[in-house]
Structures are given as C-alpha cells and as structure tokens.
Short mmCIF file of C-alpha atoms in Angstrom, two decimals:
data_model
loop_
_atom_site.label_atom_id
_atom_site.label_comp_id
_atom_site.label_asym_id
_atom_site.label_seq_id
_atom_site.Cartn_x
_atom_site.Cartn_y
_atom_site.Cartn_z
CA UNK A 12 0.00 0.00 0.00
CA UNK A 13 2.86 2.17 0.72
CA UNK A 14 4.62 1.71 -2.53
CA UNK A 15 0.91 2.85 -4.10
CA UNK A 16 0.72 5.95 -2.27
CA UNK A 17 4.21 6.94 -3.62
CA UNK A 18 3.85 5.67 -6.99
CA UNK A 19 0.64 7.94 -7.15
CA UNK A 20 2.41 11.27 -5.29
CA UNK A 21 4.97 10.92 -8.03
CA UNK A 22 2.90 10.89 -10.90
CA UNK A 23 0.78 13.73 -9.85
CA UNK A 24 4.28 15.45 -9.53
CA UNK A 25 5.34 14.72 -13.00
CA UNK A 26 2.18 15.78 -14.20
CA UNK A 27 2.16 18.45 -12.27
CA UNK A 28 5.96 18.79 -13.70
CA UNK A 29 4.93 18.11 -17.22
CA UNK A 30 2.03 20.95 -16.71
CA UNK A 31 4.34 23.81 -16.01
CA UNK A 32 6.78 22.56 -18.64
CA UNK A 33 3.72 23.55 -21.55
CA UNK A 34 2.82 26.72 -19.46
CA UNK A 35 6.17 27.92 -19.75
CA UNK A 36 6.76 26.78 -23.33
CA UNK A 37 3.63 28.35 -24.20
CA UNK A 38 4.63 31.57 -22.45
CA UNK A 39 8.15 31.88 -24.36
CA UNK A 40 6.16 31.04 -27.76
CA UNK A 41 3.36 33.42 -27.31
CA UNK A 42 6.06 36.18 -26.61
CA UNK A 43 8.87 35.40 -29.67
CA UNK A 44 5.42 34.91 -32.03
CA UNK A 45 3.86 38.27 -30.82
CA UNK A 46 6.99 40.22 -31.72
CA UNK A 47 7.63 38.36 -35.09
CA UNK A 48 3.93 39.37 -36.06
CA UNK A 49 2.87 35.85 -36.15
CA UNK A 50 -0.62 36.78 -33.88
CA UNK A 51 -2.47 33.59 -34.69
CA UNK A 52 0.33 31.22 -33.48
CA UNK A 53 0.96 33.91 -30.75
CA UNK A 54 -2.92 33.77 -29.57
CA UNK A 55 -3.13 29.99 -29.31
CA UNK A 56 0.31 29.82 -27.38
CA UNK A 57 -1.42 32.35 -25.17
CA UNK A 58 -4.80 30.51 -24.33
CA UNK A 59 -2.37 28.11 -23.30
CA UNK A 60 -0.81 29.76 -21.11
CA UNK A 61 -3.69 31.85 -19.80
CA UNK A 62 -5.00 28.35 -18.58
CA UNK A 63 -5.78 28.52 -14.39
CA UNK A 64 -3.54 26.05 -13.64
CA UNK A 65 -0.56 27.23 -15.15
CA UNK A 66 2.05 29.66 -12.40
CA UNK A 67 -0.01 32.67 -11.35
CA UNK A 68 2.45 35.16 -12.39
CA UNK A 69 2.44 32.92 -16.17
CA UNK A 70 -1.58 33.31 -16.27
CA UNK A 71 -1.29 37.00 -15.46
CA UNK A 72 0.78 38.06 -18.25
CA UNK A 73 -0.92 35.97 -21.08
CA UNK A 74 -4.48 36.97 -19.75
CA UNK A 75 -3.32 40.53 -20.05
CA UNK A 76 -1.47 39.56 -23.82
CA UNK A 77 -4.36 37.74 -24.96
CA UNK A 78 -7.25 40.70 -25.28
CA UNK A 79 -4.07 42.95 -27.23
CA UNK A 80 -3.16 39.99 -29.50
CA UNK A 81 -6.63 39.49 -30.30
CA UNK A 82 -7.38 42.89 -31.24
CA UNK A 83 -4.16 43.06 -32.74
CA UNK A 84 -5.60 40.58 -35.92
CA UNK A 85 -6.69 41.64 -38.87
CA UNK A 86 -9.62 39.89 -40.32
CA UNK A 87 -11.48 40.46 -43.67
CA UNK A 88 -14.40 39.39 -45.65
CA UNK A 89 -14.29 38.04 -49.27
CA UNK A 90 -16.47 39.33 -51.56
CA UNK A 91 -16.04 37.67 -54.99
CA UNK A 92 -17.94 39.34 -57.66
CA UNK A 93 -19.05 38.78 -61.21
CA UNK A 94 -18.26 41.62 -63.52
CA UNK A 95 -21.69 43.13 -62.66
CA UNK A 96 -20.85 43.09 -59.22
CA UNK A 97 -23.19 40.37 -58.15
CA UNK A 98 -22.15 37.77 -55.48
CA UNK A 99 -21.14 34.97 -56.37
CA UNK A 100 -22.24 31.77 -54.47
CA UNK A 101 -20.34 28.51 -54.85
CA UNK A 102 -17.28 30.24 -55.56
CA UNK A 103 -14.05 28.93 -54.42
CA UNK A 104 -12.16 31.26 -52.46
CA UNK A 105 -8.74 30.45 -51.77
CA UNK A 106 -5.92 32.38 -49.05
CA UNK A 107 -2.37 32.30 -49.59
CA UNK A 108 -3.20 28.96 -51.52
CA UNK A 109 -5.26 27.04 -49.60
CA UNK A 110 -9.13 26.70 -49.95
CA UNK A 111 -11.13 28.45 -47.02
CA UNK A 112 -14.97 28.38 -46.47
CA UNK A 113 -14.72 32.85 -46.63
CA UNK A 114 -17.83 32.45 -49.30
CA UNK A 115 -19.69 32.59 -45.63
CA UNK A 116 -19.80 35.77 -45.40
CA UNK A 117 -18.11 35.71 -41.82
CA UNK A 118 -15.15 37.30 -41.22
CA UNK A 119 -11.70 35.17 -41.72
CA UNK A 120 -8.52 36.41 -38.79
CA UNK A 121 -5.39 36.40 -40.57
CA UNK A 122 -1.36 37.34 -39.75
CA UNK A 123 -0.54 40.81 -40.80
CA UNK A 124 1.33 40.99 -43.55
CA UNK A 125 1.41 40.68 -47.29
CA UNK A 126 -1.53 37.95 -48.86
CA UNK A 127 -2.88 36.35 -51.67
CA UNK A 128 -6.50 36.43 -52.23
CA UNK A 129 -8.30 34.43 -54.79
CA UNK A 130 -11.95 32.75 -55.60
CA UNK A 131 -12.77 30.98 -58.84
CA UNK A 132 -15.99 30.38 -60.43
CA UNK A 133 -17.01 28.54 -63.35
CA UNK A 134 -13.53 27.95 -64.42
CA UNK A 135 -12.36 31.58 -64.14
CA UNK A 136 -10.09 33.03 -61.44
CA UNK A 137 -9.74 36.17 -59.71
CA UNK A 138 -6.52 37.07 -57.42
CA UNK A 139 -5.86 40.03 -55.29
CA UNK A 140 -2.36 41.00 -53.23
CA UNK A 141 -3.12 42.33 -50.09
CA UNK A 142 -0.95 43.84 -46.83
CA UNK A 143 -3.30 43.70 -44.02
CA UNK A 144 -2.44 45.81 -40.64
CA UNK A 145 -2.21 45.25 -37.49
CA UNK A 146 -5.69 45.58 -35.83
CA UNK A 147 -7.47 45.69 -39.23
CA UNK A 148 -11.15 45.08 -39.05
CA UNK A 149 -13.37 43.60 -41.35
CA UNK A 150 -11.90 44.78 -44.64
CA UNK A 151 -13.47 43.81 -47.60
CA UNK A 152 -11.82 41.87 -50.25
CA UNK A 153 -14.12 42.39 -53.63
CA UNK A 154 -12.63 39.81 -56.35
CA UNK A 155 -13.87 40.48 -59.51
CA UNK A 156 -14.24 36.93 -61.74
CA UNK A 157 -15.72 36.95 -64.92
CA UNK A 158 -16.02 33.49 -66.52
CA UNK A 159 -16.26 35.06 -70.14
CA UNK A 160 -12.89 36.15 -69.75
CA UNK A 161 -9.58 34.38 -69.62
CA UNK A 162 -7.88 36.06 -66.81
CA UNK A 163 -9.87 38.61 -64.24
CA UNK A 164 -8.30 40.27 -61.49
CA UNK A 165 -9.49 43.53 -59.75
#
C-alpha cells in the first residue's frame, strides 16, 4: 500500500511537472510569435498559457497579452464578384493557396502581412495581393471573376 501511495504522489508530480513545462513553453512562444507578427500562433500559445492552472504570475501576463493579441488581428471578408458586381455563391475562395470556407460571409482572422487572395468560379479566377495591418477590421476583399474572360483580377 505504501509503494501505491508513492507511486501515485509521483505521478501527480510529474504531471504536475509536465504541466508547467507547456505553461512555460507556451509563455516563451506566445512572446517570440507576438513580436515576429505571427498573432495567430501567438494567440493559441497564449490561451495556453492563460489556462488557471498554469504559475499565477504565467496566467497574469498571457491573460493581459491575450485581449491585445486578439485585437491586434486583422480579419477580412471576401467578396467575390461577377463583372456586374453580383455575389457569387459557390465560388471557391482560396488564401495564400489554400481553400477556405470565406464564401460565408463571416469574417476570416489572418497574420498581418502581405496575402494572396483568390476565388474561382465557373472555371475563371480572380486574385488580389493584399498587406493587411495590425488591428485591421473587417476589410473587404471584392474579387472580380468573370467566366467570359480568360484572366480577371481587380
């Protein structure tokens, strides 16, 4: 029974152990990602972090980061367009590459910094370079595609 009881009080000690190991590689990341500009990595480091049972004086600086971090991202809303300006739904709309569900109207967080928009409907494509800022709201991306035409960008 004995060798129980301290079999159990040292694995709640390396969990504990283990615990504070994240919170603290959590709070380095959130800090060297906030001040390269990469926010998303920096707020998910920092909900981490910001977690009750990580070291009180841990929680108290990411719960303060977190609110700036978040209103440090930029988001946007895609808007792609036929050549008449009508919405286009079904379109594909793509960000730095990879597909995204931003048709939803909803607003999509992103780094600051320089991306590529594009959507595609009925075989034609629309791109747009963007440089969001820091705290950016809501900007709105109109992508002009016209499938009568072989290569549409606004």
């Amino acid at each position: 029974m004995m060798v129980t009881l301290v079999l159990c009080l040292s694995v709640a000690r390396t969990s504990r152990a283990d615990e504070a190991n994240v919170c603290a590689s959590a709070y380095v990341r959130a800090q060297h990602d906030r001040n390269a500009g990469k926010l998303l990595s920096a707020r998910e480091a920092l909900k981490v972090c910001a977690r009750e049972d990580c070291p009180s004086f841990i929680v108290a600086d990411c719960t303060t980061w977190l609110p700036q971090v978040i209103a440090a991202l930029p988001t946007i809303v895609v808007a792609p367009l036929d050549r008449d300006g009508h919405d286009l739904p079904g379109s594909t709309v793509t960000i730095d590459g990879a597909v995204t569900d931003a048709t939803s109207g909803l607003e999509v967080t992103l780094d600051p910094g320089e991306h590529l928009i594009g959507a595609q409907w009925r075989g034609a494509r629309g791109e747009q370079r963007v440089v969001l800022r820091t705290g950016e709201k809501a900007r709105r991306i109109e992508l002009r595609v016209d499938p009568e035409s072989t290569s549409s960008t606004k």
